[in-house]
Each structure stands twice: as structure tokens, then as C-alpha cells.
XYZ file of C-alpha atoms in Angstrom:
524
model
C 106.991 64.893 76.836
C 106.182 63.573 80.298
C 102.605 62.360 80.784
C 100.247 64.313 82.987
C 97.826 62.416 85.176
C 94.382 64.074 84.906
C 93.174 65.656 88.116
C 89.507 64.978 88.773
C 87.162 67.946 89.269
C 87.252 69.228 92.862
C 90.097 66.860 93.725
C 89.545 65.618 97.289
C 90.851 68.143 99.766
C 91.547 70.848 97.171
C 88.476 73.026 97.730
C 89.232 76.219 99.635
C 86.395 78.201 101.191
C 85.511 80.278 104.283
C 84.336 77.258 106.270
C 87.590 75.378 105.698
C 89.635 78.423 106.620
C 87.817 78.889 109.943
C 88.155 75.204 110.793
C 91.886 75.060 110.072
C 92.608 78.285 111.951
C 90.776 76.836 114.951
C 92.877 73.681 114.689
C 96.046 75.760 114.750
C 94.780 77.660 117.792
C 94.365 74.326 119.566
C 97.834 73.215 118.520
C 99.378 76.461 119.804
C 99.385 75.122 123.355
C 101.974 72.494 122.542
C 102.090 70.543 119.295
C 104.219 71.937 116.497
C 103.677 71.781 112.785
C 106.712 71.099 110.663
C 106.706 74.177 108.410
C 105.051 77.584 108.548
C 105.131 79.520 105.265
C 104.488 83.278 105.342
C 103.215 84.726 102.066
C 100.837 83.136 99.528
C 102.163 84.447 96.253
C 103.549 81.945 93.779
C 106.681 81.197 95.782
C 104.945 80.896 99.130
C 102.172 78.696 97.732
C 104.873 76.707 95.950
C 106.790 76.236 99.227
C 103.595 74.990 100.918
C 103.065 72.496 98.106
C 106.697 71.401 98.127
C 106.777 70.834 101.893
C 103.408 69.046 101.932
C 104.402 66.646 99.161
C 107.537 65.734 101.155
C 105.317 64.490 103.948
C 105.654 67.515 106.234
C 102.819 69.159 108.141
C 102.353 72.670 106.747
C 100.467 75.902 107.345
C 100.761 78.817 104.891
C 99.406 82.265 105.758
C 98.900 85.573 104.031
C 97.710 88.889 105.440
C 95.387 89.404 102.502
C 94.588 86.859 99.804
C 96.144 84.400 97.393
C 98.307 86.297 94.874
C 97.547 89.620 96.539
C 101.039 90.997 95.958
C 103.510 90.840 93.088
C 102.265 87.502 91.726
C 99.118 89.094 90.241
C 100.914 92.034 88.612
C 103.208 90.146 86.204
C 103.211 90.152 82.392
C 101.352 86.790 82.540
C 104.286 85.178 80.739
C 106.353 82.101 81.472
C 109.683 83.270 80.082
C 112.320 81.012 78.691
C 115.208 83.158 79.831
C 116.212 84.816 76.551
C 116.916 88.174 78.217
C 119.296 86.494 80.654
C 121.228 84.863 77.835
C 121.892 88.307 76.403
C 123.331 89.536 79.726
C 125.470 86.449 80.284
C 123.339 84.981 83.125
C 123.440 81.472 81.664
C 122.411 79.755 84.909
C 119.289 81.916 85.277
C 118.466 81.471 81.584
C 118.729 77.676 81.742
C 116.770 77.503 84.984
C 113.996 79.653 83.427
C 113.817 77.416 80.333
C 113.654 74.267 82.487
C 110.887 75.649 84.681
C 108.937 76.839 81.613
C 109.028 73.306 80.214
C 107.864 71.790 83.514
C 104.845 74.090 83.593
C 103.940 73.681 79.950
C 104.356 69.904 79.753
C 103.930 68.441 83.211
C 102.327 70.537 85.940
C 100.099 73.181 84.318
C 99.487 72.593 80.579
C 95.951 73.891 81.040
C 97.211 77.280 82.272
C 100.318 77.817 80.102
C 100.329 77.690 76.311
C 102.638 78.711 73.492
C 102.304 82.366 72.523
C 103.749 83.785 69.264
C 105.582 87.082 69.406
C 106.550 89.372 66.550
C 109.489 91.767 66.650
C 108.669 94.219 63.805
C 111.648 95.330 61.746
C 110.825 99.022 61.569
C 113.198 101.804 60.527
C 114.094 102.163 64.231
C 115.553 98.634 64.198
C 118.892 98.649 62.361
C 120.015 95.680 60.348
C 122.695 95.049 62.967
C 120.083 95.036 65.742
C 117.900 92.728 63.685
C 120.762 90.298 63.163
C 121.505 90.375 66.918
C 117.856 89.725 67.735
C 117.679 86.882 65.232
C 120.732 85.284 66.790
C 119.136 85.707 70.200
C 115.979 83.901 69.139
C 118.045 81.032 67.716
C 119.987 80.834 70.986
C 116.659 80.833 72.810
C 115.536 77.862 70.769
C 118.736 76.048 71.646
C 117.946 76.858 75.267
C 114.523 75.228 74.754
C 116.224 72.097 73.447
C 118.721 72.013 76.310
C 115.788 72.159 78.721
C 114.234 69.186 76.865
C 111.030 71.040 76.002
C 109.558 69.493 72.861
C 109.260 71.242 69.511
C 105.563 70.426 69.588
C 105.254 72.586 72.700
C 107.250 75.549 71.401
C 107.627 75.993 67.588
C 110.831 77.258 66.005
C 111.537 80.972 65.477
C 111.609 82.267 61.910
C 111.737 85.398 59.762
C 108.496 86.946 58.493
C 107.818 88.956 55.381
C 106.257 92.423 55.761
C 102.896 90.971 54.618
C 103.030 88.170 57.211
C 104.010 90.606 59.892
C 101.065 92.905 59.155
C 98.726 89.917 59.072
C 99.634 89.030 62.631
C 99.707 92.659 63.804
C 97.497 94.878 61.581
C 98.111 97.977 63.682
C 101.823 98.125 62.748
C 102.989 101.092 60.692
C 103.701 99.965 57.114
C 106.152 102.753 56.243
C 109.632 101.256 56.204
C 108.460 97.899 57.593
C 110.961 95.278 56.342
C 109.285 92.267 57.928
C 109.478 90.741 61.372
C 111.014 88.090 63.564
C 108.650 85.446 64.945
C 109.450 83.740 68.244
C 107.517 81.755 70.856
C 107.294 81.768 74.622
C 104.895 80.564 77.314
C 101.832 82.609 78.159
C 99.797 82.182 81.336
C 96.062 82.396 81.173
C 96.344 84.338 84.427
C 99.124 84.606 87.015
C 96.708 84.776 89.953
C 94.960 81.645 88.708
C 98.294 79.848 88.724
C 98.786 80.787 92.359
C 95.245 79.599 93.173
C 95.961 76.242 91.498
C 99.226 75.865 93.422
C 97.540 76.664 96.732
C 94.632 74.297 96.075
C 97.048 71.519 95.131
C 98.941 72.140 98.379
C 95.639 71.936 100.276
C 94.883 68.632 98.560
C 98.156 67.312 99.973
C 97.212 68.406 103.477
C 98.567 71.954 103.781
C 96.479 74.488 105.710
C 96.016 77.528 103.448
C 94.992 80.549 105.514
C 94.332 83.934 103.956
C 93.429 87.022 106.035
C 96.043 85.813 108.575
C 98.747 88.385 109.224
C 102.219 87.532 110.590
C 102.983 90.031 113.352
C 106.302 88.589 114.489
C 108.473 85.714 113.260
C 110.772 83.612 115.392
C 112.832 80.526 114.693
C 110.074 78.349 116.161
C 106.925 79.930 114.765
C 105.052 83.200 114.571
C 102.612 85.447 116.326
C 99.725 85.939 113.888
C 96.404 87.796 113.772
C 93.163 86.649 112.180
C 92.269 89.746 110.196
C 88.577 88.778 110.083
C 88.152 88.707 113.866
C 91.204 90.435 115.340
C 92.131 87.331 117.354
C 95.867 86.796 117.921
C 97.459 83.402 118.307
C 100.909 81.833 118.222
C 101.644 79.145 115.648
C 104.437 76.830 116.705
C 106.510 75.422 113.877
C 109.819 73.570 113.604
C 110.737 75.670 110.548
C 109.609 79.043 109.212
C 109.849 80.108 105.554
C 109.523 83.853 104.864
C 108.165 84.158 101.299
C 106.576 87.576 101.764
C 108.133 89.070 98.616
C 108.676 92.821 98.777
C 107.490 92.748 102.414
C 110.058 90.109 103.469
C 112.495 92.656 104.891
C 109.863 93.885 107.332
C 109.666 90.453 108.952
C 113.372 89.541 109.190
C 116.262 91.872 109.973
C 119.210 92.366 107.596
C 117.222 91.591 104.414
C 117.949 94.475 102.047
C 115.707 94.741 98.987
C 115.549 97.171 96.087
C 111.961 96.940 94.810
C 111.521 97.611 91.125
C 108.205 98.780 89.660
C 106.860 97.100 86.549
C 103.887 98.937 85.047
C 101.390 97.628 82.457
C 98.598 99.380 80.623
C 95.255 97.833 79.799
C 93.835 98.637 76.358
C 90.849 97.387 74.389
C 91.902 94.969 71.602
C 89.731 96.776 69.035
C 92.050 99.766 69.342
C 94.983 97.596 68.253
C 93.353 95.783 65.315
C 92.765 92.518 67.200
C 96.326 91.165 67.341
C 96.987 87.507 66.445
C 100.352 87.591 68.167
C 102.145 89.487 70.874
C 104.669 92.173 70.018
C 108.220 92.970 71.060
C 108.672 96.683 70.463
C 112.297 97.837 71.017
C 112.745 100.695 73.480
C 114.648 103.479 71.698
C 118.188 103.780 73.023
C 118.176 100.287 74.625
C 119.832 97.233 73.117
C 118.096 94.503 75.074
C 114.823 95.907 76.408
C 111.405 95.784 74.829
C 107.877 96.872 75.513
C 105.589 93.843 75.320
C 102.152 93.974 73.757
C 100.165 91.031 75.111
C 96.706 90.123 73.747
C 94.648 88.353 76.443
C 91.833 86.834 74.421
C 89.170 88.532 76.560
C 88.904 91.818 74.665
C 91.882 93.333 76.468
C 95.545 93.856 75.664
C 98.254 94.454 78.256
C 101.195 96.710 77.378
C 104.297 96.749 79.540
C 106.566 96.916 81.173
C 108.687 99.437 82.990
C 111.599 98.772 85.319
C 111.901 101.663 87.756
C 113.369 101.710 91.300
C 110.930 102.372 94.145
C 112.006 104.173 97.290
C 110.278 104.418 100.655
C 107.555 102.307 102.209
C 106.096 99.438 100.197
C 102.360 99.924 99.571
C 99.830 97.096 99.526
C 98.791 98.083 96.004
C 101.379 100.100 94.043
C 100.344 103.288 92.276
C 100.842 103.773 88.536
C 102.618 107.053 87.785
C 101.520 109.073 84.805
C 105.158 109.101 83.664
C 105.044 105.315 83.239
C 101.844 105.566 81.214
C 103.306 108.262 78.980
C 106.525 106.257 78.450
C 104.654 103.139 77.349
C 102.339 105.081 75.032
C 105.358 106.798 73.465
C 107.072 103.470 72.740
C 103.841 102.117 71.228
C 103.670 105.200 69.052
C 107.102 104.476 67.609
C 105.832 101.351 65.867
C 102.048 101.534 65.450
C 99.943 103.091 62.733
C 97.202 103.892 65.200
C 97.338 106.896 67.555
C 96.640 105.951 71.147
C 95.759 108.676 73.649
C 95.620 108.689 77.425
C 91.842 108.229 77.238
C 92.366 104.904 75.414
C 94.045 103.489 78.538
C 91.106 101.774 80.288
C 93.236 100.448 83.153
C 96.758 100.142 84.435
C 98.549 98.082 87.075
C 102.005 97.962 88.631
C 103.880 95.245 90.495
C 106.983 95.490 92.668
C 109.752 92.970 92.058
C 111.465 91.894 95.316
C 115.043 92.240 94.075
C 117.887 91.502 96.480
C 120.298 94.403 96.709
C 123.774 92.898 96.935
C 125.731 95.826 95.489
C 124.831 98.663 97.820
C 124.973 100.964 94.801
C 122.312 103.121 93.280
C 122.465 101.546 89.831
C 119.469 100.719 87.699
C 117.127 98.027 88.994
C 116.994 96.771 85.391
C 120.618 95.693 85.856
C 120.073 93.707 89.110
C 120.207 89.982 88.640
C 116.889 88.106 88.680
C 118.569 85.128 90.303
C 116.803 84.257 93.527
C 118.455 84.019 96.931
C 117.668 81.857 99.971
C 118.957 83.339 103.244
C 118.861 81.759 106.702
C 118.845 84.103 109.725
C 120.735 83.358 112.961
C 117.383 82.275 114.404
C 116.890 79.794 111.594
C 114.188 81.684 109.650
C 114.552 80.934 105.936
C 113.826 83.855 103.600
C 113.503 83.514 99.820
C 113.666 86.622 97.635
C 114.473 87.699 94.087
C 113.678 85.429 91.172
C 110.623 85.695 89.017
C 107.249 84.047 88.439
C 108.590 81.479 85.993
C 111.020 80.023 88.516
C 108.663 79.968 91.534
C 108.816 76.158 91.804
C 112.622 76.085 91.964
C 112.643 78.965 94.452
C 110.216 77.049 96.644
C 112.305 73.896 96.392
C 115.485 75.700 97.436
C 113.663 77.375 100.357
C 112.256 74.110 101.662
C 115.637 72.386 101.168
C 117.200 75.123 103.345
C 114.470 74.839 105.992
C 114.837 71.054 106.140
C 118.612 71.365 106.539
C 118.509 74.220 109.070
C 116.023 72.492 111.349
C 117.064 68.832 110.691
C 113.559 67.878 109.556
C 112.824 64.367 108.364
C 111.481 64.842 104.861
C 111.404 63.152 101.493
C 112.931 64.609 98.317
C 111.277 67.388 96.293
C 108.496 66.036 94.046
C 106.929 69.152 92.608
C 108.475 68.868 89.132
C 106.163 65.928 88.556
C 103.091 66.894 90.647
C 100.271 68.163 88.363
C 98.394 71.202 89.630
C 94.658 71.054 90.152
C 92.968 71.009 86.721
C 95.983 69.623 84.834
C 95.531 66.841 82.234
C 97.140 65.603 79.054
C 96.614 67.981 76.077
C 94.382 65.466 74.277
C 92.166 65.054 77.332
C 91.795 68.822 77.603
C 91.066 69.091 73.865
C 88.283 66.502 74.169
C 86.329 68.438 76.779
C 82.963 69.534 75.383
C 82.980 73.003 76.935
C 84.170 76.455 75.769
C 87.944 76.552 75.170
C 88.191 79.653 77.360
C 86.992 77.666 80.352
C 89.457 74.844 79.658
C 92.300 77.345 79.661
C 91.266 78.641 83.047
C 90.031 75.485 84.801
C 91.493 72.565 82.901
C 89.765 69.270 83.642
C 87.471 71.111 86.104
C 85.954 73.169 83.261
C 82.910 70.894 82.803
C 82.025 71.287 86.475
C 82.172 75.096 86.180
C 80.184 74.968 82.933
C 77.511 72.740 84.539
C 76.747 75.409 87.102
C 75.470 77.583 84.261
C 73.640 74.696 82.598
C 71.729 73.943 85.781
C 71.002 77.627 86.451
C 70.922 79.720 83.222
C 71.216 82.947 85.226
C 74.700 81.865 86.263
C 75.685 81.444 82.614
C 75.264 85.172 82.016
C 78.386 87.371 81.724
C 79.111 89.424 84.818
C 79.977 92.431 82.616
C 78.554 92.968 79.086
C 81.288 92.294 76.555
C 83.517 90.419 79.033
C 83.493 86.585 79.045
C 83.536 85.869 82.793
C 80.223 84.439 84.036
C 78.464 84.376 87.377
C 79.091 80.612 87.480
C 82.840 81.332 87.641
C 82.319 83.664 90.579
C 80.284 81.019 92.390
C 82.981 78.395 91.747
C 85.598 80.765 93.189
C 83.626 81.126 96.418
C 82.917 77.419 96.772
C 86.322 76.002 95.769
C 88.977 78.735 95.343
C 89.012 80.475 98.689
C 87.393 83.779 97.651
C 86.085 85.539 100.745
C 84.823 88.855 99.374
C 84.107 90.785 96.186
C 87.678 91.979 95.824
C 88.930 88.395 95.862
C 86.472 87.623 93.033
C 86.999 90.681 90.824
C 90.657 91.468 91.404
C 92.259 88.036 91.690
C 90.093 85.021 90.802
C 89.094 86.975 87.695
C 90.710 90.137 86.271
C 87.530 92.120 85.800
C 88.788 94.685 88.310
C 91.679 95.820 86.119
C 89.174 98.099 84.365
C 87.502 100.349 86.924
C 84.318 100.778 84.833
C 83.904 97.009 84.517
C 84.595 96.524 88.209
C 81.843 98.934 89.191
C 79.392 97.109 86.912
C 80.365 93.693 88.303
C 80.378 94.468 92.048
C 76.689 93.865 92.634
C 76.859 90.462 90.951
C 79.972 89.570 92.956
C 78.311 90.436 96.251
C 75.213 88.429 95.264
C 77.219 85.280 94.696
C 77.903 84.897 98.438
C 74.165 84.217 99.027
C 74.351 81.203 96.645
C 77.152 79.237 98.223
C 75.024 76.696 100.080
């Protein structure tokens, strides 16, 4: 396992806040009259933030913009998993599977061990899973473990898969139906504490390396030598001159560059209370009836909530800022849960739901299922020299960013060093032992890494800040204050919907909004 150099709390230059944003936007306005930056990145999801970090660590001058906020789009609507590529093995996409396994290992062992940890999963062998299907799944998990080894991820990081007895299976997942339960298959994968927090860490690390990270800055028009943008807080328009432009706008990428044809796919998740599922000790793979290689995932979050997903449905028409969740998706997921659980879950038990749109590149021109479109990413360079990166998935964001910056450097003949991001720890990262030795709640360590003591100290110095924002939910007012001071949060939505996930449950969001607004008076 490669060593991780601890990143000190509030690493110099990594703090994002409203004052820094205003200063850097003013600097760009001054530069607009003549001086160019090297790279302008449009979009601050995982891939865009990753491209900003990649370019900055190569010694290039960088600005990265987003019309809304960090992780506003697809990057906050994922399953919060860092997949090892098992699904792609089953469909013969060996290159995508291996790339996923490599990137998973990089995150878990080098760049973000504080944010990604091993998560056990149980595939229950119910009467709906034939012995042939069970044998196929078992072979798949063994192949996945070989994939782990080929990616050089240590056994200490991801334990081996194995077969469980019926008793062991029920111990890990008490809500499973006992009738006909033959046992289970245990496997392991990477679980993110929070996808939006990963994006925040990437963006802050990019800022520490000199990148300008500008939210609320909308790209109105892209050209080969920059962009016309608008400051969404003031309405001011300015032109940013750049030697290279990277379009990492996800499902909105086609609206900025001609001839980019996407087929967005909707992935829906439900939010349930963990008490309704017997407080799971592991995640679940529940086979979808009639499908050989698709599962509904049951994902305990450790904060009193469980996510259940996901669907894979094509989306037609205009792309919304925040996708709606159709009742048909909710009914489908509840029905699949009902096929394996001993508890009856009703629509009223769904306390929240969210949907993300995958930016899949349509290369076939057919109307086939989006579930069958390859998740391999693509980097496309327009005649003007604008580099667009689409496809892929959260796990492979770093490699997508690397390929996009490689293409931009080549297209515009930039002088740049090699990619370094496979060995650059994100803000908060440290060796596992250093993280384990921190004398603060484990939950904070999993969200903030080596910065956790600094967040915790805010509550020690002011006990009011140590209080939970919502009764029964672990997030404290100190965490909201930290997000405003250091993580670029500019309003209550940034705090409740992205820096924390309180907003996934509407009732909790309503309760927390007053506290979130109050934090902005304590930022001095």
C-alpha cells in the first residue's frame, strides 16, 4: 500500500469561501483585457474538479467554473459507491472493469482513505435466486477479487468474498425473509462517506495548488480561446481568456458544444429510515426479477438513513437542473425490496428520494436501453479545440480528468508536466493509523479526515455549535460553520443539500433551514 502524506487542517490555500470567490473573479476580470490563463474548466462535478486539480498540479494556471455549486449535478446523486467494475466484467468490458478497480484502489489507499472505506454486501440466496444464478454470482465475486489483485489493491483494504450460512446472512440483514433462505454471498466494495464531499475535497485540493474555483459563474458561450461567463450573484458578464477549454458539464455538455449527442439515463434512489430495515450491518444486492446482471442496492449510511437504488431509465427532452423522481421508479424499487424482505414497506415509509442523470454518450443512434450503453468515458475535441469529456462514472473521475487534460495539452500545445493526481492526497487524507489515532468521533474522521479535530474544536469552544442541526441526525452546527468558512458554501442550499445531506429528507430540511441561515452571521 502506498503511503499517504497527512494533509494539515486547513491546508494553505485550500479554504474556499465567498471572499475568496469574489477576489478571484475580480482577478479574472482584470486578466480579461489581455493575459490568458492556461486552462478553463467548465463544470465542477467530480470530473471538472478533477480536471482543475490535474491541470493545476501539472503547473498550469487554471480557473474552474460552475453555474451553481460544487457537485450540483450528477456527482451528488450517485449510489455513494466506489465500484470495482464487477458489472463490467459480466458484460465483457474488461478495460472499463480494470480501470474501475485501479481507480478504486487509488482512492482507498492513496488519495482519499478518509472518505472511502470497505463496505460489505450480501446477496441473499432466496427462492428467487436459482442455484445456477447463485453459482454465476459466486464466480463473478471471485473474478472481482482477481480484479482487485490485478489492480494491486491490498487484501487488508478489501477482504475476500465468501459464502454465508442462512444464520450469518440474517445476522447481517435481519429484515430478510427467512422462508426459503439458503444463505448468502458476501462481497466487498468501496463506499463513499458522501459523493458531494469527495467533490468538495477535490476542489479544495485544486485550490491549494493554485486553481481558481468559482461557483455561481455560468458559461454563456464557449470558444477555443475562452468563454463568455456571467457572475450569477451580480449579473456581471465578462470574458475569460484561456489557451485551452475543457467542457466537463456532464449532462449539460451538449448545450455548450455542437455535435455532442448524449442519452441521459436516470438513476433513482429512495431514502428510508434504518429502523424500518432492522439496522443493517451490511449492504444488500437484491436481484431484479427477470434480469441476470442487475441488482437493487440497499445502502446503509450510518446516519439513520438507508438509500435504495437504483433505476436505469432513459430521459428524453430538456435536462432539468434537479431531476424529478417518478412514482413509477419508487414503486419499482419498493416492489423489488418486497421480493426479499420480511418487512412490508409502504409509500409512506419513503422519507425522501433523489435521481441523477448519467451523461452517457450515444454512439449507436439506436433507441436501445440506456442500461446497455457502455460506461466507458469519451474525450472529444471540437474543430475549435474545445475538449469535452463525457460518459464514465464517479469511480473513474480521476482518469477521465487526466485524459481530458492530456487532450487539452496536446490540442493547444501547452507546456505542462505529467499527470500527478494518482499520488496527490486530497484535503483531509492521512495514513489509516493517523486517522485512527484522532481523538474525535469516528463519524467526523470519515467526513473530514485529518481536519476532523479542527471541526470538532469549533463545538468545544462554543457548545451551541456542538448541537445537532436536526434532532436524531448527527450533523452539527459546527459542520455548517466549517462549510461556510472553508468549503465554499454560499447559501443554505449549499449547506443542506451538498455539504451535508440533510436536505434529502424534506422534513429534516425544513427543520434545519433556520440554523443554516444563522451560520452565515458567525463566519467572522
